[in-house]
Amino acid sequence: MTSNAKDIQVQLVTEIRDTERKETMEVNEAGQFFARGQTQVITFTEHPDEGDPVNTMITVKPGHVSIKRSGGVDMRQVFQPEVETENLYHHEYGDFHMKTYTEEMEFSSLDEAMGGRLFLHYQMTLNHEVTQDHRLTLTFEEESES
């Protein structure tokens, strides 16, 4: 079986808003992009300033995105337009129950343009208490041969 993996550069920007404040986090890492049929997968490893590295795998299918993170944290989040999904977020400080309601989801693949882009706008509720507005923008482009 031949691999169609492409080396990519990933930029992940997450905005979290609640009534009082807005927080923005940015991650820039090298990663890989695979495509098979209508399924596209992006993998990369985050290296936070504190804590263990986090392996991230984003799987995109028509009308469905899942983000699986393992290492320093352990979670799987599923996004489907106008659907609420539930999962558990395992962190060194404990486990959190998460509800995610996806308001908006847009994806353009590497094959469609010079760079790919995933945009998710969703509401996330932690432990049935705090609901925050999230915007996740992942851009990725093939690493140029130098």
Short mmCIF file of N, CA and C in Angstrom, two decimals:
data_model
loop_
_atom_site.label_atom_id
_atom_site.label_comp_id
_atom_site.label_asym_id
_atom_site.label_seq_id
_atom_site.Cartn_x
_atom_site.Cartn_y
_atom_site.Cartn_z
N MET A 1 0.85 -1.19 0.00
CA MET A 1 0.00 0.00 0.00
C MET A 1 0.89 1.24 0.00
N THR A 2 0.65 2.15 -0.92
CA THR A 2 1.46 3.36 -0.98
C THR A 2 0.85 4.44 -0.11
N SER A 3 1.70 5.22 0.48
CA SER A 3 1.24 6.30 1.35
C SER A 3 1.14 7.58 0.53
N ASN A 4 0.05 8.29 0.70
CA ASN A 4 -0.08 9.58 0.02
C ASN A 4 0.08 10.71 1.02
N ALA A 5 0.86 10.46 2.07
CA ALA A 5 1.06 11.48 3.09
C ALA A 5 1.86 12.64 2.53
N LYS A 6 1.47 13.84 2.92
CA LYS A 6 2.20 15.04 2.53
C LYS A 6 2.66 15.74 3.80
N ASP A 7 3.90 16.21 3.80
CA ASP A 7 4.38 17.01 4.92
C ASP A 7 3.76 18.40 4.81
N ILE A 8 3.22 18.87 5.92
CA ILE A 8 2.56 20.17 5.92
C ILE A 8 3.03 21.00 7.10
N GLN A 9 2.76 22.29 7.01
CA GLN A 9 2.96 23.21 8.13
C GLN A 9 1.56 23.59 8.61
N VAL A 10 1.32 23.49 9.92
CA VAL A 10 -0.01 23.68 10.49
C VAL A 10 0.00 24.93 11.36
N GLN A 11 -1.05 25.74 11.23
CA GLN A 11 -1.27 26.84 12.17
C GLN A 11 -2.68 26.66 12.72
N LEU A 12 -2.77 26.54 14.05
CA LEU A 12 -4.04 26.36 14.72
C LEU A 12 -4.28 27.56 15.63
N VAL A 13 -5.35 28.30 15.37
CA VAL A 13 -5.70 29.45 16.20
C VAL A 13 -7.06 29.16 16.84
N THR A 14 -7.10 29.24 18.17
CA THR A 14 -8.33 29.01 18.91
C THR A 14 -8.68 30.28 19.67
N GLU A 15 -9.90 30.76 19.48
CA GLU A 15 -10.42 31.91 20.24
C GLU A 15 -11.51 31.40 21.17
N ILE A 16 -11.41 31.78 22.44
CA ILE A 16 -12.42 31.41 23.42
C ILE A 16 -12.98 32.70 24.00
N ARG A 17 -14.31 32.82 23.95
CA ARG A 17 -14.94 34.04 24.46
C ARG A 17 -16.01 33.69 25.47
N ASP A 18 -16.04 34.47 26.53
CA ASP A 18 -17.20 34.43 27.41
C ASP A 18 -17.59 35.88 27.66
N THR A 19 -18.49 36.11 28.59
CA THR A 19 -19.03 37.46 28.76
C THR A 19 -17.97 38.50 29.11
N GLU A 20 -16.95 38.11 29.87
CA GLU A 20 -15.98 39.10 30.32
C GLU A 20 -14.70 39.19 29.50
N ARG A 21 -14.31 38.11 28.81
CA ARG A 21 -12.99 38.17 28.20
C ARG A 21 -12.90 37.34 26.93
N LYS A 22 -11.79 37.52 26.24
CA LYS A 22 -11.49 36.75 25.03
C LYS A 22 -10.05 36.27 25.15
N GLU A 23 -9.84 34.98 24.90
CA GLU A 23 -8.51 34.40 24.98
C GLU A 23 -8.18 33.80 23.61
N THR A 24 -6.96 34.04 23.14
CA THR A 24 -6.54 33.49 21.86
C THR A 24 -5.28 32.67 22.06
N MET A 25 -5.29 31.45 21.50
CA MET A 25 -4.11 30.58 21.57
C MET A 25 -3.71 30.22 20.15
N GLU A 26 -2.41 30.17 19.91
CA GLU A 26 -1.92 29.85 18.57
C GLU A 26 -0.86 28.77 18.66
N VAL A 27 -0.94 27.80 17.76
CA VAL A 27 0.01 26.70 17.68
C VAL A 27 0.53 26.64 16.25
N ASN A 28 1.84 26.56 16.09
CA ASN A 28 2.46 26.37 14.78
C ASN A 28 3.35 25.14 14.85
N GLU A 29 3.03 24.13 14.06
CA GLU A 29 3.77 22.87 14.10
C GLU A 29 3.87 22.26 12.70
N ALA A 30 4.84 21.38 12.54
CA ALA A 30 4.93 20.56 11.33
C ALA A 30 3.96 19.39 11.50
N GLY A 31 3.38 18.93 10.41
CA GLY A 31 2.43 17.83 10.50
C GLY A 31 2.38 17.04 9.21
N GLN A 32 1.35 16.19 9.13
CA GLN A 32 1.15 15.39 7.92
C GLN A 32 -0.32 15.43 7.52
N PHE A 33 -0.54 15.30 6.22
CA PHE A 33 -1.89 15.31 5.65
C PHE A 33 -2.06 14.04 4.82
N PHE A 34 -3.17 13.32 5.05
CA PHE A 34 -3.49 12.13 4.28
C PHE A 34 -4.90 12.30 3.72
N ALA A 35 -5.15 11.71 2.57
CA ALA A 35 -6.50 11.71 2.01
C ALA A 35 -6.78 10.33 1.44
N ARG A 36 -7.98 9.82 1.76
CA ARG A 36 -8.42 8.55 1.17
C ARG A 36 -9.92 8.67 0.95
N GLY A 37 -10.31 8.68 -0.30
CA GLY A 37 -11.72 8.85 -0.62
C GLY A 37 -12.20 10.19 -0.11
N GLN A 38 -13.29 10.19 0.64
CA GLN A 38 -13.83 11.45 1.18
C GLN A 38 -13.33 11.74 2.58
N THR A 39 -12.39 10.93 3.07
CA THR A 39 -11.83 11.15 4.41
C THR A 39 -10.46 11.79 4.29
N GLN A 40 -10.27 12.87 5.06
CA GLN A 40 -8.99 13.56 5.06
C GLN A 40 -8.52 13.67 6.51
N VAL A 41 -7.23 13.43 6.71
CA VAL A 41 -6.68 13.38 8.06
C VAL A 41 -5.48 14.31 8.16
N ILE A 42 -5.43 15.09 9.23
CA ILE A 42 -4.31 15.98 9.53
C ILE A 42 -3.76 15.55 10.89
N THR A 43 -2.46 15.31 10.96
CA THR A 43 -1.85 14.95 12.24
C THR A 43 -0.69 15.88 12.54
N PHE A 44 -0.53 16.21 13.81
CA PHE A 44 0.62 17.00 14.26
C PHE A 44 0.75 16.84 15.76
N THR A 45 1.90 17.23 16.29
CA THR A 45 2.15 17.16 17.72
C THR A 45 2.35 18.56 18.26
N GLU A 46 1.54 18.91 19.26
CA GLU A 46 1.68 20.22 19.92
C GLU A 46 2.74 20.09 21.01
N HIS A 47 3.56 21.11 21.14
CA HIS A 47 4.59 21.15 22.18
C HIS A 47 4.31 22.34 23.10
N PRO A 48 3.42 22.17 24.09
CA PRO A 48 3.09 23.29 24.96
C PRO A 48 4.28 23.71 25.82
N ASP A 49 4.23 24.97 26.27
CA ASP A 49 5.29 25.48 27.15
C ASP A 49 5.38 24.67 28.42
N GLU A 50 4.23 24.23 28.92
CA GLU A 50 4.19 23.41 30.13
C GLU A 50 3.48 22.10 29.80
N GLY A 51 3.93 21.03 30.41
CA GLY A 51 3.25 19.75 30.23
C GLY A 51 3.83 18.94 29.08
N ASP A 52 3.26 17.77 28.90
CA ASP A 52 3.75 16.83 27.90
C ASP A 52 3.24 17.19 26.51
N PRO A 53 3.96 16.75 25.46
CA PRO A 53 3.48 16.96 24.09
C PRO A 53 2.10 16.32 23.89
N VAL A 54 1.32 16.90 22.99
CA VAL A 54 -0.03 16.41 22.71
C VAL A 54 -0.11 16.04 21.23
N ASN A 55 -0.39 14.75 20.96
CA ASN A 55 -0.58 14.30 19.59
C ASN A 55 -2.01 14.61 19.18
N THR A 56 -2.15 15.28 18.05
CA THR A 56 -3.47 15.70 17.57
C THR A 56 -3.75 15.07 16.22
N MET A 57 -4.94 14.47 16.09
CA MET A 57 -5.38 13.91 14.81
C MET A 57 -6.76 14.48 14.51
N ILE A 58 -6.86 15.15 13.37
CA ILE A 58 -8.13 15.74 12.94
C ILE A 58 -8.60 14.97 11.71
N THR A 59 -9.80 14.39 11.81
CA THR A 59 -10.37 13.62 10.71
C THR A 59 -11.56 14.40 10.16
N VAL A 60 -11.55 14.64 8.85
CA VAL A 60 -12.62 15.41 8.20
C VAL A 60 -13.32 14.52 7.18
N LYS A 61 -14.65 14.41 7.33
CA LYS A 61 -15.50 13.72 6.36
C LYS A 61 -16.64 14.68 6.04
N PRO A 62 -17.37 14.46 4.97
CA PRO A 62 -18.49 15.37 4.69
C PRO A 62 -19.44 15.47 5.87
N GLY A 63 -19.67 16.68 6.38
CA GLY A 63 -20.60 16.92 7.48
C GLY A 63 -20.14 16.43 8.84
N HIS A 64 -18.86 16.13 8.99
CA HIS A 64 -18.38 15.53 10.24
C HIS A 64 -16.88 15.81 10.42
N VAL A 65 -16.52 16.31 11.59
CA VAL A 65 -15.11 16.51 11.94
C VAL A 65 -14.89 15.91 13.32
N SER A 66 -13.79 15.17 13.48
CA SER A 66 -13.45 14.72 14.83
C SER A 66 -12.01 15.12 15.12
N ILE A 67 -11.77 15.53 16.36
CA ILE A 67 -10.44 15.91 16.81
C ILE A 67 -10.09 15.01 17.98
N LYS A 68 -9.03 14.24 17.81
CA LYS A 68 -8.57 13.33 18.87
C LYS A 68 -7.22 13.83 19.34
N ARG A 69 -7.10 14.02 20.64
CA ARG A 69 -5.84 14.49 21.23
C ARG A 69 -5.41 13.47 22.28
N SER A 70 -4.11 13.14 22.29
CA SER A 70 -3.60 12.21 23.28
C SER A 70 -2.20 12.62 23.69
N GLY A 71 -1.83 12.24 24.90
CA GLY A 71 -0.53 12.64 25.45
C GLY A 71 -0.77 13.43 26.72
N GLY A 72 -0.39 14.71 26.72
CA GLY A 72 -0.60 15.58 27.88
C GLY A 72 -2.06 15.71 28.27
N VAL A 73 -2.96 15.60 27.30
CA VAL A 73 -4.40 15.56 27.54
C VAL A 73 -4.95 14.41 26.70
N ASP A 74 -6.16 13.98 27.02
CA ASP A 74 -6.76 12.89 26.27
C ASP A 74 -8.22 13.24 26.04
N MET A 75 -8.60 13.39 24.78
CA MET A 75 -9.98 13.74 24.48
C MET A 75 -10.29 13.43 23.03
N ARG A 76 -11.58 13.30 22.74
CA ARG A 76 -12.05 13.20 21.36
C ARG A 76 -13.28 14.08 21.28
N GLN A 77 -13.25 15.00 20.36
CA GLN A 77 -14.36 15.94 20.19
C GLN A 77 -14.93 15.73 18.79
N VAL A 78 -16.25 15.68 18.69
CA VAL A 78 -16.92 15.47 17.41
C VAL A 78 -17.73 16.71 17.08
N PHE A 79 -17.64 17.14 15.83
CA PHE A 79 -18.36 18.32 15.36
C PHE A 79 -19.24 17.93 14.18
N GLN A 80 -20.53 18.25 14.30
CA GLN A 80 -21.49 18.08 13.21
C GLN A 80 -22.38 19.32 13.23
N PRO A 81 -22.61 19.93 12.07
CA PRO A 81 -23.39 21.17 12.04
C PRO A 81 -24.74 21.03 12.75
N GLU A 82 -24.99 21.96 13.68
CA GLU A 82 -26.24 22.07 14.41
C GLU A 82 -26.60 20.81 15.20
N VAL A 83 -25.55 20.11 15.68
CA VAL A 83 -25.75 18.92 16.50
C VAL A 83 -24.93 19.09 17.78
N GLU A 84 -25.50 18.67 18.93
CA GLU A 84 -24.75 18.69 20.18
C GLU A 84 -24.15 17.32 20.42
N THR A 85 -22.83 17.29 20.69
CA THR A 85 -22.16 16.03 20.99
C THR A 85 -21.57 16.12 22.40
N GLU A 86 -21.33 14.96 23.02
CA GLU A 86 -20.78 14.93 24.37
C GLU A 86 -19.54 14.05 24.41
N ASN A 87 -18.59 14.41 25.27
CA ASN A 87 -17.41 13.59 25.47
C ASN A 87 -16.72 13.95 26.77
N LEU A 88 -15.64 13.25 27.05
CA LEU A 88 -14.89 13.45 28.27
C LEU A 88 -13.51 13.99 27.92
N TYR A 89 -13.08 14.97 28.66
CA TYR A 89 -11.77 15.59 28.48
C TYR A 89 -10.93 15.17 29.67
N HIS A 90 -9.91 14.36 29.43
CA HIS A 90 -9.06 13.87 30.52
C HIS A 90 -7.79 14.72 30.56
N HIS A 91 -7.54 15.32 31.70
CA HIS A 91 -6.45 16.27 31.89
C HIS A 91 -5.72 15.87 33.15
N GLU A 92 -4.48 16.30 33.30
CA GLU A 92 -3.73 15.93 34.51
C GLU A 92 -4.42 16.42 35.79
N TYR A 93 -5.29 17.45 35.67
CA TYR A 93 -5.99 17.98 36.84
C TYR A 93 -7.35 17.33 37.06
N GLY A 94 -7.71 16.35 36.22
CA GLY A 94 -8.98 15.65 36.40
C GLY A 94 -9.73 15.51 35.09
N ASP A 95 -10.93 14.94 35.18
CA ASP A 95 -11.77 14.72 34.02
C ASP A 95 -12.89 15.76 33.98
N PHE A 96 -13.18 16.22 32.78
CA PHE A 96 -14.24 17.21 32.58
C PHE A 96 -15.25 16.67 31.57
N HIS A 97 -16.52 16.83 31.86
CA HIS A 97 -17.58 16.48 30.91
C HIS A 97 -17.73 17.65 29.95
N MET A 98 -17.75 17.37 28.66
CA MET A 98 -17.86 18.44 27.66
C MET A 98 -19.07 18.20 26.76
N LYS A 99 -19.80 19.28 26.50
CA LYS A 99 -20.85 19.28 25.47
C LYS A 99 -20.43 20.28 24.43
N THR A 100 -20.53 19.89 23.16
CA THR A 100 -20.13 20.76 22.06
C THR A 100 -21.31 20.91 21.11
N TYR A 101 -21.71 22.16 20.85
CA TYR A 101 -22.75 22.43 19.86
C TYR A 101 -22.11 23.20 18.72
N THR A 102 -22.08 22.58 17.53
CA THR A 102 -21.42 23.17 16.37
C THR A 102 -22.38 24.10 15.64
N GLU A 103 -21.99 25.38 15.57
CA GLU A 103 -22.81 26.36 14.86
C GLU A 103 -22.40 26.48 13.39
N GLU A 104 -21.10 26.38 13.14
CA GLU A 104 -20.61 26.59 11.78
C GLU A 104 -19.40 25.70 11.54
N MET A 105 -19.30 25.14 10.32
CA MET A 105 -18.20 24.26 9.98
C MET A 105 -17.87 24.46 8.50
N GLU A 106 -16.62 24.81 8.22
CA GLU A 106 -16.19 25.01 6.83
C GLU A 106 -14.86 24.29 6.64
N PHE A 107 -14.68 23.64 5.49
CA PHE A 107 -13.42 22.96 5.22
C PHE A 107 -13.06 23.10 3.75
N SER A 108 -11.82 23.46 3.49
CA SER A 108 -11.30 23.39 2.12
C SER A 108 -10.01 22.59 2.18
N SER A 109 -9.88 21.65 1.27
CA SER A 109 -8.77 20.71 1.29
C SER A 109 -7.54 21.28 0.60
N LEU A 110 -6.43 20.62 0.82
CA LEU A 110 -5.19 20.98 0.12
C LEU A 110 -5.36 20.86 -1.38
N ASP A 111 -6.17 19.87 -1.81
CA ASP A 111 -6.34 19.64 -3.24
C ASP A 111 -7.09 20.78 -3.93
N GLU A 112 -7.88 21.53 -3.17
CA GLU A 112 -8.70 22.59 -3.75
C GLU A 112 -7.95 23.91 -3.88
N ALA A 113 -6.88 24.07 -3.13
CA ALA A 113 -6.18 25.35 -3.12
C ALA A 113 -4.74 25.11 -2.71
N MET A 114 -3.95 26.16 -2.69
CA MET A 114 -2.55 26.05 -2.27
C MET A 114 -2.47 25.62 -0.80
N GLY A 115 -3.43 26.04 -0.02
CA GLY A 115 -3.44 25.67 1.40
C GLY A 115 -4.83 25.22 1.77
N GLY A 116 -4.92 24.41 2.81
CA GLY A 116 -6.21 23.96 3.28
C GLY A 116 -6.62 24.77 4.50
N ARG A 117 -7.93 24.69 4.84
CA ARG A 117 -8.43 25.46 5.97
C ARG A 117 -9.63 24.75 6.57
N LEU A 118 -9.64 24.68 7.90
CA LEU A 118 -10.79 24.18 8.64
C LEU A 118 -11.21 25.27 9.61
N PHE A 119 -12.50 25.61 9.58
CA PHE A 119 -13.03 26.60 10.51
C PHE A 119 -14.20 25.97 11.26
N LEU A 120 -14.17 26.05 12.59
CA LEU A 120 -15.25 25.56 13.43
C LEU A 120 -15.67 26.66 14.39
N HIS A 121 -16.97 26.93 14.45
CA HIS A 121 -17.52 27.87 15.43
C HIS A 121 -18.49 27.04 16.27
N TYR A 122 -18.23 26.96 17.58
CA TYR A 122 -19.04 26.10 18.42
C TYR A 122 -19.15 26.65 19.84
N GLN A 123 -20.19 26.18 20.53
CA GLN A 123 -20.39 26.49 21.94
C GLN A 123 -19.97 25.25 22.72
N MET A 124 -19.15 25.45 23.74
CA MET A 124 -18.71 24.33 24.55
C MET A 124 -19.09 24.56 26.01
N THR A 125 -19.71 23.56 26.61
CA THR A 125 -20.09 23.62 28.02
C THR A 125 -19.26 22.60 28.78
N LEU A 126 -18.56 23.07 29.82
CA LEU A 126 -17.73 22.20 30.65
C LEU A 126 -18.45 21.89 31.95
N ASN A 127 -18.53 20.59 32.29
CA ASN A 127 -19.13 20.14 33.55
C ASN A 127 -20.51 20.76 33.80
N HIS A 128 -21.30 20.92 32.76
CA HIS A 128 -22.69 21.41 32.84
C HIS A 128 -22.78 22.82 33.41
N GLU A 129 -21.66 23.56 33.46
CA GLU A 129 -21.68 24.86 34.13
C GLU A 129 -21.33 26.01 33.19
N VAL A 130 -20.10 26.02 32.73
CA VAL A 130 -19.59 27.18 31.99
C VAL A 130 -19.71 26.92 30.49
N THR A 131 -20.42 27.83 29.80
CA THR A 131 -20.52 27.73 28.35
C THR A 131 -19.70 28.86 27.74
N GLN A 132 -18.84 28.50 26.80
CA GLN A 132 -18.00 29.50 26.13
C GLN A 132 -18.14 29.36 24.62
N ASP A 133 -17.96 30.48 23.95
CA ASP A 133 -17.99 30.55 22.50
C ASP A 133 -16.58 30.27 21.98
N HIS A 134 -16.44 29.28 21.10
CA HIS A 134 -15.13 28.92 20.55
C HIS A 134 -15.11 29.10 19.04
N ARG A 135 -13.98 29.58 18.56
CA ARG A 135 -13.73 29.63 17.12
C ARG A 135 -12.36 29.01 16.89
N LEU A 136 -12.33 27.95 16.10
CA LEU A 136 -11.10 27.24 15.81
C LEU A 136 -10.80 27.40 14.33
N THR A 137 -9.63 27.91 14.01
CA THR A 137 -9.22 28.05 12.61
C THR A 137 -7.91 27.32 12.43
N LEU A 138 -7.93 26.29 11.61
CA LEU A 138 -6.74 25.51 11.30
C LEU A 138 -6.39 25.76 9.84
N THR A 139 -5.21 26.28 9.59
CA THR A 139 -4.75 26.43 8.21
C THR A 139 -3.53 25.53 8.04
N PHE A 140 -3.40 24.97 6.85
CA PHE A 140 -2.26 24.08 6.60
C PHE A 140 -1.86 24.17 5.14
N GLU A 141 -0.55 24.10 4.91
CA GLU A 141 -0.06 24.13 3.55
C GLU A 141 1.08 23.14 3.42
N GLU A 142 1.23 22.66 2.20
CA GLU A 142 2.28 21.67 1.94
C GLU A 142 3.63 22.35 2.12
N GLU A 143 4.55 21.62 2.76
CA GLU A 143 5.90 22.17 2.94
C GLU A 143 6.56 22.21 1.58
N SER A 144 7.18 23.33 1.28
CA SER A 144 7.84 23.46 -0.01
C SER A 144 9.17 22.74 0.02
N GLU A 145 9.55 22.18 -1.10
CA GLU A 145 10.84 21.51 -1.22
C GLU A 145 11.91 22.60 -1.25
N SER A 146 12.89 22.48 -0.38
CA SER A 146 13.92 23.53 -0.39
C SER A 146 15.25 22.98 -0.82
#
